[in-house]
mmCIF file of C-alpha atoms in Angstrom:
data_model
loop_
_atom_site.group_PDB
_atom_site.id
_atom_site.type_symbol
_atom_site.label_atom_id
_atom_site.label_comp_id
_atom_site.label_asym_id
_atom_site.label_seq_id
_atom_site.Cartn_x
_atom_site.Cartn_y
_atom_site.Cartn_z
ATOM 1 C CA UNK S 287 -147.331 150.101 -62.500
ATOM 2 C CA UNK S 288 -150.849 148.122 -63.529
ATOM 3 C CA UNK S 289 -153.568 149.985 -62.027
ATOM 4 C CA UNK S 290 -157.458 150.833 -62.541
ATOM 5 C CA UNK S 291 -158.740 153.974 -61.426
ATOM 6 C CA UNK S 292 -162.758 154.834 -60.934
ATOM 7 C CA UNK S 293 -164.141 157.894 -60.818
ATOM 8 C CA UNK S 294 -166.554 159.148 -58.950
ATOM 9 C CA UNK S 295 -166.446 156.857 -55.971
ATOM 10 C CA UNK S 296 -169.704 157.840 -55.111
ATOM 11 C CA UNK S 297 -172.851 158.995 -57.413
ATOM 12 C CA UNK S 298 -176.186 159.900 -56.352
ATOM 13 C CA UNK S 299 -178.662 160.705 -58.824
ATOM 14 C CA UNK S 300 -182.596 160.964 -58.941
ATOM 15 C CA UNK S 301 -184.796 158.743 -60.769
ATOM 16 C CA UNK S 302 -184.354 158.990 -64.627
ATOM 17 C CA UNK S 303 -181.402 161.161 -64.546
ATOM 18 C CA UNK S 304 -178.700 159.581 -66.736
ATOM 19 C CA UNK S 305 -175.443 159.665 -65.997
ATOM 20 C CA UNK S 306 -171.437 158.073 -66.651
ATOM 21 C CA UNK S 307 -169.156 156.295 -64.485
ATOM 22 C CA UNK S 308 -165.345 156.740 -65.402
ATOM 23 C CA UNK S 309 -162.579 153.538 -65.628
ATOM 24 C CA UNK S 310 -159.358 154.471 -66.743
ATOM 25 C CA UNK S 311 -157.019 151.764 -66.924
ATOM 26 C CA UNK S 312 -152.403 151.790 -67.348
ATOM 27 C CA UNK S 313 -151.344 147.916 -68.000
ATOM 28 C CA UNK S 314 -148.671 146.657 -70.202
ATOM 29 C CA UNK S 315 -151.056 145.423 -72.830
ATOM 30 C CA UNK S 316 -154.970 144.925 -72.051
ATOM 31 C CA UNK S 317 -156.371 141.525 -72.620
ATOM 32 C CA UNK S 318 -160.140 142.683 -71.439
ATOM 33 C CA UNK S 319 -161.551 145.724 -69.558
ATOM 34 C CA UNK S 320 -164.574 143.944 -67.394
ATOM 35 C CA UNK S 321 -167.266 145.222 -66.014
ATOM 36 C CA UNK S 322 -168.720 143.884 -62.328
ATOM 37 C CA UNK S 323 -172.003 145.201 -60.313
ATOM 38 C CA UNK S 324 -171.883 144.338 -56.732
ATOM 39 C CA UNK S 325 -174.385 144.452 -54.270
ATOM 40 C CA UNK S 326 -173.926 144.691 -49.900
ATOM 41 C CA UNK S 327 -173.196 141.917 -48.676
ATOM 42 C CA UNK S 328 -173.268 139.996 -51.966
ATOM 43 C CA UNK S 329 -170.072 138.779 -54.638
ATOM 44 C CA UNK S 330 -169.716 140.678 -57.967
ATOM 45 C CA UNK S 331 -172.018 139.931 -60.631
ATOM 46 C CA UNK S 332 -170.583 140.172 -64.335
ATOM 47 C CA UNK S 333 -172.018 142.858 -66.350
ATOM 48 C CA UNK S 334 -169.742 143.081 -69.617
ATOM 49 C CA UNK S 335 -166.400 142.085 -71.313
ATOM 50 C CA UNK S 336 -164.834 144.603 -73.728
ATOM 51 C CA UNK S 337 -161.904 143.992 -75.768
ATOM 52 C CA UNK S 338 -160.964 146.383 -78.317
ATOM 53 C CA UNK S 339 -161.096 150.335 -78.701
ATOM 54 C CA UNK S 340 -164.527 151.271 -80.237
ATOM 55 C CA UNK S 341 -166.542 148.485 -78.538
ATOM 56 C CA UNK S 342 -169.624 148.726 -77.229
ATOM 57 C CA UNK S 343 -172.235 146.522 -75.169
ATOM 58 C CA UNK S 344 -175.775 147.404 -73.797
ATOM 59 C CA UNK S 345 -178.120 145.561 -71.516
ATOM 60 C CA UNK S 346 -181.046 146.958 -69.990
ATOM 61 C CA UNK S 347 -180.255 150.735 -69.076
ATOM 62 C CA UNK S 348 -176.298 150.033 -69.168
ATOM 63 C CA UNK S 349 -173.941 150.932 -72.169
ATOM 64 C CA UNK S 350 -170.241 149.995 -71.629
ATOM 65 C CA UNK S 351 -167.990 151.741 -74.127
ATOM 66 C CA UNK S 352 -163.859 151.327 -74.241
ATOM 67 C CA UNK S 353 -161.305 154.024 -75.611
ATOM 68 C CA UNK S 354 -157.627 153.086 -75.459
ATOM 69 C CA UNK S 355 -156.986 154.674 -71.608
ATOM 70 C CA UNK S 356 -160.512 154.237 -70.307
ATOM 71 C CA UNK S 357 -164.067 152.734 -70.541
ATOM 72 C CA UNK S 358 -167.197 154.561 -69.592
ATOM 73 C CA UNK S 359 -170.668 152.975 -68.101
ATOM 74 C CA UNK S 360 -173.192 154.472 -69.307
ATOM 75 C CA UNK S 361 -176.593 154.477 -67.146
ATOM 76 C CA UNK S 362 -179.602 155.608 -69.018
ATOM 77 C CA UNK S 363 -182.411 156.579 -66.815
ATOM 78 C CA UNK S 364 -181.725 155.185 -64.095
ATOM 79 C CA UNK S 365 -184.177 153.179 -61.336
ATOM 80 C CA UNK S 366 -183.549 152.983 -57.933
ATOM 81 C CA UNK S 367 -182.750 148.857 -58.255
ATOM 82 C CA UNK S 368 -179.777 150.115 -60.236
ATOM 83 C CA UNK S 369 -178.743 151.254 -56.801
ATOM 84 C CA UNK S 370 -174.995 149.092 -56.418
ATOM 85 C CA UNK S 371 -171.302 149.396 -56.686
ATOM 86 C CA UNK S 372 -169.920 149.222 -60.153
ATOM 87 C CA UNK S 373 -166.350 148.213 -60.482
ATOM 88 C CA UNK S 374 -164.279 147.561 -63.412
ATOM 89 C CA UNK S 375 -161.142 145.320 -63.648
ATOM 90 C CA UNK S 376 -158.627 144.631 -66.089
ATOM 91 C CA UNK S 377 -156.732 141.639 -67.711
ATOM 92 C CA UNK S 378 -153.494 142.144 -68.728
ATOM 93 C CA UNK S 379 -151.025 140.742 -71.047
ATOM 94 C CA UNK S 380 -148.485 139.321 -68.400
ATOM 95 C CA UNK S 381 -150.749 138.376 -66.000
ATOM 96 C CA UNK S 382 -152.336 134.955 -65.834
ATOM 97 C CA UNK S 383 -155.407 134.843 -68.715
ATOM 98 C CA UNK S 384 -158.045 135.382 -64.815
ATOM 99 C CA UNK S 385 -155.509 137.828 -63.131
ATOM 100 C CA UNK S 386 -157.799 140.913 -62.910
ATOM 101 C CA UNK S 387 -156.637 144.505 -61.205
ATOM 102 C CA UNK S 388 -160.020 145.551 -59.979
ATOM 103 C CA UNK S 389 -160.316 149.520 -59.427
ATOM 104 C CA UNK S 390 -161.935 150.763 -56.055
ATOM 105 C CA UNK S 391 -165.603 150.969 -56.848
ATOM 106 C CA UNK S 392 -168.061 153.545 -58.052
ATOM 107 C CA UNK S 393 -171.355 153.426 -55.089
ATOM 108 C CA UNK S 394 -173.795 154.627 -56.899
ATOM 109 C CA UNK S 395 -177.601 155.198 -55.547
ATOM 110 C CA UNK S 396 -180.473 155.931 -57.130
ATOM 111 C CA UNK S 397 -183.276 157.992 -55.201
ATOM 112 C CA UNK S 398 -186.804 157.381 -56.535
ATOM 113 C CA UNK H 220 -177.428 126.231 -62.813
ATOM 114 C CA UNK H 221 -176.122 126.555 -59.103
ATOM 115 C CA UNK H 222 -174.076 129.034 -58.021
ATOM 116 C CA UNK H 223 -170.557 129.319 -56.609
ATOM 117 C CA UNK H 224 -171.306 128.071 -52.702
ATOM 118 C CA UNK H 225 -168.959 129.513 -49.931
ATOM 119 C CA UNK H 226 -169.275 128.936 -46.145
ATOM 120 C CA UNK H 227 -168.847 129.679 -43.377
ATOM 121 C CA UNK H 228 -170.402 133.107 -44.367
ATOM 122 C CA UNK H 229 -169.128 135.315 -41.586
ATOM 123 C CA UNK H 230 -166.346 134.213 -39.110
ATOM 124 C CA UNK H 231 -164.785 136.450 -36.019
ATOM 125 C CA UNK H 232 -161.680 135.043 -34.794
ATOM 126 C CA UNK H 233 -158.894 136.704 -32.336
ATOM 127 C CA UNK H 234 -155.394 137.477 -33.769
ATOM 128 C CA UNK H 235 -152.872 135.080 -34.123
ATOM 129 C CA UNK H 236 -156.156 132.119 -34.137
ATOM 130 C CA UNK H 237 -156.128 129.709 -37.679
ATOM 131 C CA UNK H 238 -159.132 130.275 -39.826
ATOM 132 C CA UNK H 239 -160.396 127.917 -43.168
ATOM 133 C CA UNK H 240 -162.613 128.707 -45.676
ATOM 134 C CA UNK H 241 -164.428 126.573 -48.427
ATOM 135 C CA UNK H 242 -165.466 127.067 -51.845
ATOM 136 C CA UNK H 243 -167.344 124.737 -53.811
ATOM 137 C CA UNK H 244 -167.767 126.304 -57.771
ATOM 138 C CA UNK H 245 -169.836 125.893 -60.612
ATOM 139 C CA UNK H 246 -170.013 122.865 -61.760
ATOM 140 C CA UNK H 247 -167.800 122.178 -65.083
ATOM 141 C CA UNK H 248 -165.412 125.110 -64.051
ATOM 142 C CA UNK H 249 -162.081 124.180 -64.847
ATOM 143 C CA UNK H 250 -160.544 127.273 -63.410
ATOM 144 C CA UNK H 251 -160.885 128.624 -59.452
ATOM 145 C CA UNK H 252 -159.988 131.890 -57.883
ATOM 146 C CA UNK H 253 -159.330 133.498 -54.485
ATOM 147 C CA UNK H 254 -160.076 136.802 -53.637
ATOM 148 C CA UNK H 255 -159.595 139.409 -50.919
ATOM 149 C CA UNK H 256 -161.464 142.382 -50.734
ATOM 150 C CA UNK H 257 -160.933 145.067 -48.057
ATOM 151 C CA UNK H 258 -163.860 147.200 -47.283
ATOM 152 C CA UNK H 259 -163.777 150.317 -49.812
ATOM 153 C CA UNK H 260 -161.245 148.440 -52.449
ATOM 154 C CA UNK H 261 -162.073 146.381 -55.422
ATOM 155 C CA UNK H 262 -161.051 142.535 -54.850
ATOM 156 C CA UNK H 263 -157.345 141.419 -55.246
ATOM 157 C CA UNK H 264 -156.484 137.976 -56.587
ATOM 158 C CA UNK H 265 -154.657 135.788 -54.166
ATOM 159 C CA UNK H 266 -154.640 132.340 -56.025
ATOM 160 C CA UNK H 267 -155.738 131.225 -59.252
ATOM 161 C CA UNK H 268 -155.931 127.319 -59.545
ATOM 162 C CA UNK H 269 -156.176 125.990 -62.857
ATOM 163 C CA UNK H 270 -158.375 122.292 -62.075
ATOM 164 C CA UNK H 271 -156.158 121.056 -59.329
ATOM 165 C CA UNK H 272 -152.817 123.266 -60.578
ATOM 166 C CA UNK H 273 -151.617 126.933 -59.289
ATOM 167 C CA UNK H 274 -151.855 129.459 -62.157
ATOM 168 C CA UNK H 275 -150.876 131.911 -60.091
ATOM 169 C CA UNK H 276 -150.057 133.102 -56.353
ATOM 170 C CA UNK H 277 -147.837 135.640 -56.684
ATOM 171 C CA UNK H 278 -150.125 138.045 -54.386
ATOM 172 C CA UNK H 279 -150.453 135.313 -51.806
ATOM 173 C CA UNK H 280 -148.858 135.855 -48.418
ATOM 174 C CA UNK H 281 -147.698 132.953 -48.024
ATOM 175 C CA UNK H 282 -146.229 133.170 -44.729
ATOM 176 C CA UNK H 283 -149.769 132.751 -43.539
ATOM 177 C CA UNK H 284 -151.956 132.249 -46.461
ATOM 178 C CA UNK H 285 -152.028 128.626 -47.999
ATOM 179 C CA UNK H 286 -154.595 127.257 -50.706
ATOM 180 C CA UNK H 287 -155.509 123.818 -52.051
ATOM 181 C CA UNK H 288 -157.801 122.690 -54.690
ATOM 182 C CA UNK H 289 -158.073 118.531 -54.256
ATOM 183 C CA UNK H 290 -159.347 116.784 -56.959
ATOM 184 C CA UNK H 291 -159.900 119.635 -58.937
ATOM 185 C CA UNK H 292 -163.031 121.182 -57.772
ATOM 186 C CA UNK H 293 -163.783 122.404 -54.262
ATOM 187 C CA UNK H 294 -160.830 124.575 -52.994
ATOM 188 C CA UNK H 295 -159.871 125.719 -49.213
ATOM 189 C CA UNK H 296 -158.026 128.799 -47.989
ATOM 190 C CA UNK H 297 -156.588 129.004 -44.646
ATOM 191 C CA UNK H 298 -154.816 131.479 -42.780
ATOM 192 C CA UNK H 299 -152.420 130.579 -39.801
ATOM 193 C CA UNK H 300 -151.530 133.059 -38.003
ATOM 194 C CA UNK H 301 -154.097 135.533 -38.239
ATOM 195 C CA UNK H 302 -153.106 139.030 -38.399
ATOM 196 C CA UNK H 303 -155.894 142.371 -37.611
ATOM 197 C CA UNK H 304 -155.412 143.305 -41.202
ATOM 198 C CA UNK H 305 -156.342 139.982 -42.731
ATOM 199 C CA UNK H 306 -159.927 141.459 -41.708
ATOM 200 C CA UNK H 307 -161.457 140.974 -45.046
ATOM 201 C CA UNK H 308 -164.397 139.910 -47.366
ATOM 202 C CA UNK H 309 -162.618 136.829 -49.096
ATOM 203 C CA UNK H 310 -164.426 135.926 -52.311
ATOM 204 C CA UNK H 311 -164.245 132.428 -54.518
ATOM 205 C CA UNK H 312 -164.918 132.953 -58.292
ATOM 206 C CA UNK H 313 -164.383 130.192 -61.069
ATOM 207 C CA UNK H 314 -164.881 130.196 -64.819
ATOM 208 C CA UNK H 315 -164.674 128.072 -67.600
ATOM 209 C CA UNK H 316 -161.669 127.629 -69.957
ATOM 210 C CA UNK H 317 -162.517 131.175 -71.972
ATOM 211 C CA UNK H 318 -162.538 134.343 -69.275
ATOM 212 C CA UNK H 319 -164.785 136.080 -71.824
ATOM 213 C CA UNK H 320 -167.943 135.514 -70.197
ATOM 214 C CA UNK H 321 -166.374 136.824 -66.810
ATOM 215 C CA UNK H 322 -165.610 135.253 -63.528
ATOM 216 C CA UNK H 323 -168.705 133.940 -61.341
ATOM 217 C CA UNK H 324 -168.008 135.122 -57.898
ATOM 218 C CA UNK H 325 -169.521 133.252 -54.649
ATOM 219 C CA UNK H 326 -171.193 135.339 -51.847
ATOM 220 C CA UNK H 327 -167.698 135.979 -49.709
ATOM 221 C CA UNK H 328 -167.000 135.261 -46.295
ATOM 222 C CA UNK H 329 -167.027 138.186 -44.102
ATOM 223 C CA UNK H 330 -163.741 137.244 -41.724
ATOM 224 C CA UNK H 331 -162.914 139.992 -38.597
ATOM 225 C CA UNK H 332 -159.931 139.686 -36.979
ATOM 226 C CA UNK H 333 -159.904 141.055 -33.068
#
């Protein structure tokens, strides 16, 4: 069965302290391995696509990275405005080019 | 560049009661998609139209759940019957032709079911 798994599904840290957020991922051929931060209240804002084992993409204090079973997000001293829910989703071969399986969510906060 | 629009932005109907929703995307945005997400999950397609053409529904209940997309750009959901467990956040997204810039999601409607 397709399916996206997060891990944790909750992170506190403090100010500064850096961290990783886990997406490991089981579909028949990945197409893309997306990355999505979502604020309460609010609709999921795109972060990052990655496509191939070995890639990488940064913005700001984020690093997305992608292995073969799972992609890590990498947050690099983090401030408290970092302070969302981080999901990742997958497109699969055999799925419509848009059909995504989103996994549940990392919360993550960010105390000052 | 204006964002995906969605309204009404919260709705709280009884059971069995018809709701709609509208989505109006970015402009230029060939391809639209439907989204429910239940509090604590990720979102889970439920229709992907392709300008005024179904890519996809296979997760769509459709029993209750049916989806239009007239003239290929604003799109409607409605559900009819409503059911307690259709309480839901139901996002619109859209995109252009390539998916490799990501899917712009809307704000979500916020529907509760009593």
């Amino acid at each position: 069965e397709d399916q996206v798994t997060q891990s944790p599904e909750a992170l506190r840290l403090q100010e500064g302290e850096s961290s990783s957020l886990n997406c490991s991922y089981t579909v028949s051929g990945l197409r893309g391995l997306f990355w999505y931060r979502q604020d309460p209240g609010k609709g999921p804002e795109f972060l990052f696509t990655l496509y191939s084992a070995g890639e990488e993409k940064e913005k700001e204090r984020l690093k997305a990275t992608l292995t073969k079973k799972e992609s890590f997000l990498h947050i690099t001293a983090p401030k408290p405005e970092d302070s969302a829910t981080y999901l990742c989703a997958a497109a699969y071969y055999g799925g419509s080019q848009g059909n995504l399986i989103f996994g549940k969510g990392t919360k993550l906060s960010v105390k000052p | 560049e204006a964002g995906v629009a969605q309204s009404p932005r919260y709705k709280i109907i009884e059971k069995r009661q018809s709701v709609a929703f509208w989505c109006n995307p970015i402009s230029g945005h060939a391809t639209l998609y439907w989204y429910q997400q239940i509090l604590g999950q990720g979102p889970k397609l439920l229709i992907q139209f392709q300008n005024n053409g179904v890519v996809d529904d296979s997760q769509l209940p459709k029993d209750r759940f049916s989806a239009e997309r007239l003239k290929g750009v604003d799109s409607t959901l409605k559900i009819q019957p409503a059911k307690l467990e259709d309480s839901a956040v139901y996002l619109c997204a859209s995109s252009p032709p390539s998916v490799a810039g990501g899917q712009f999601f809307g704000p979500g409607t916020r529907l509760t079911v009593l």
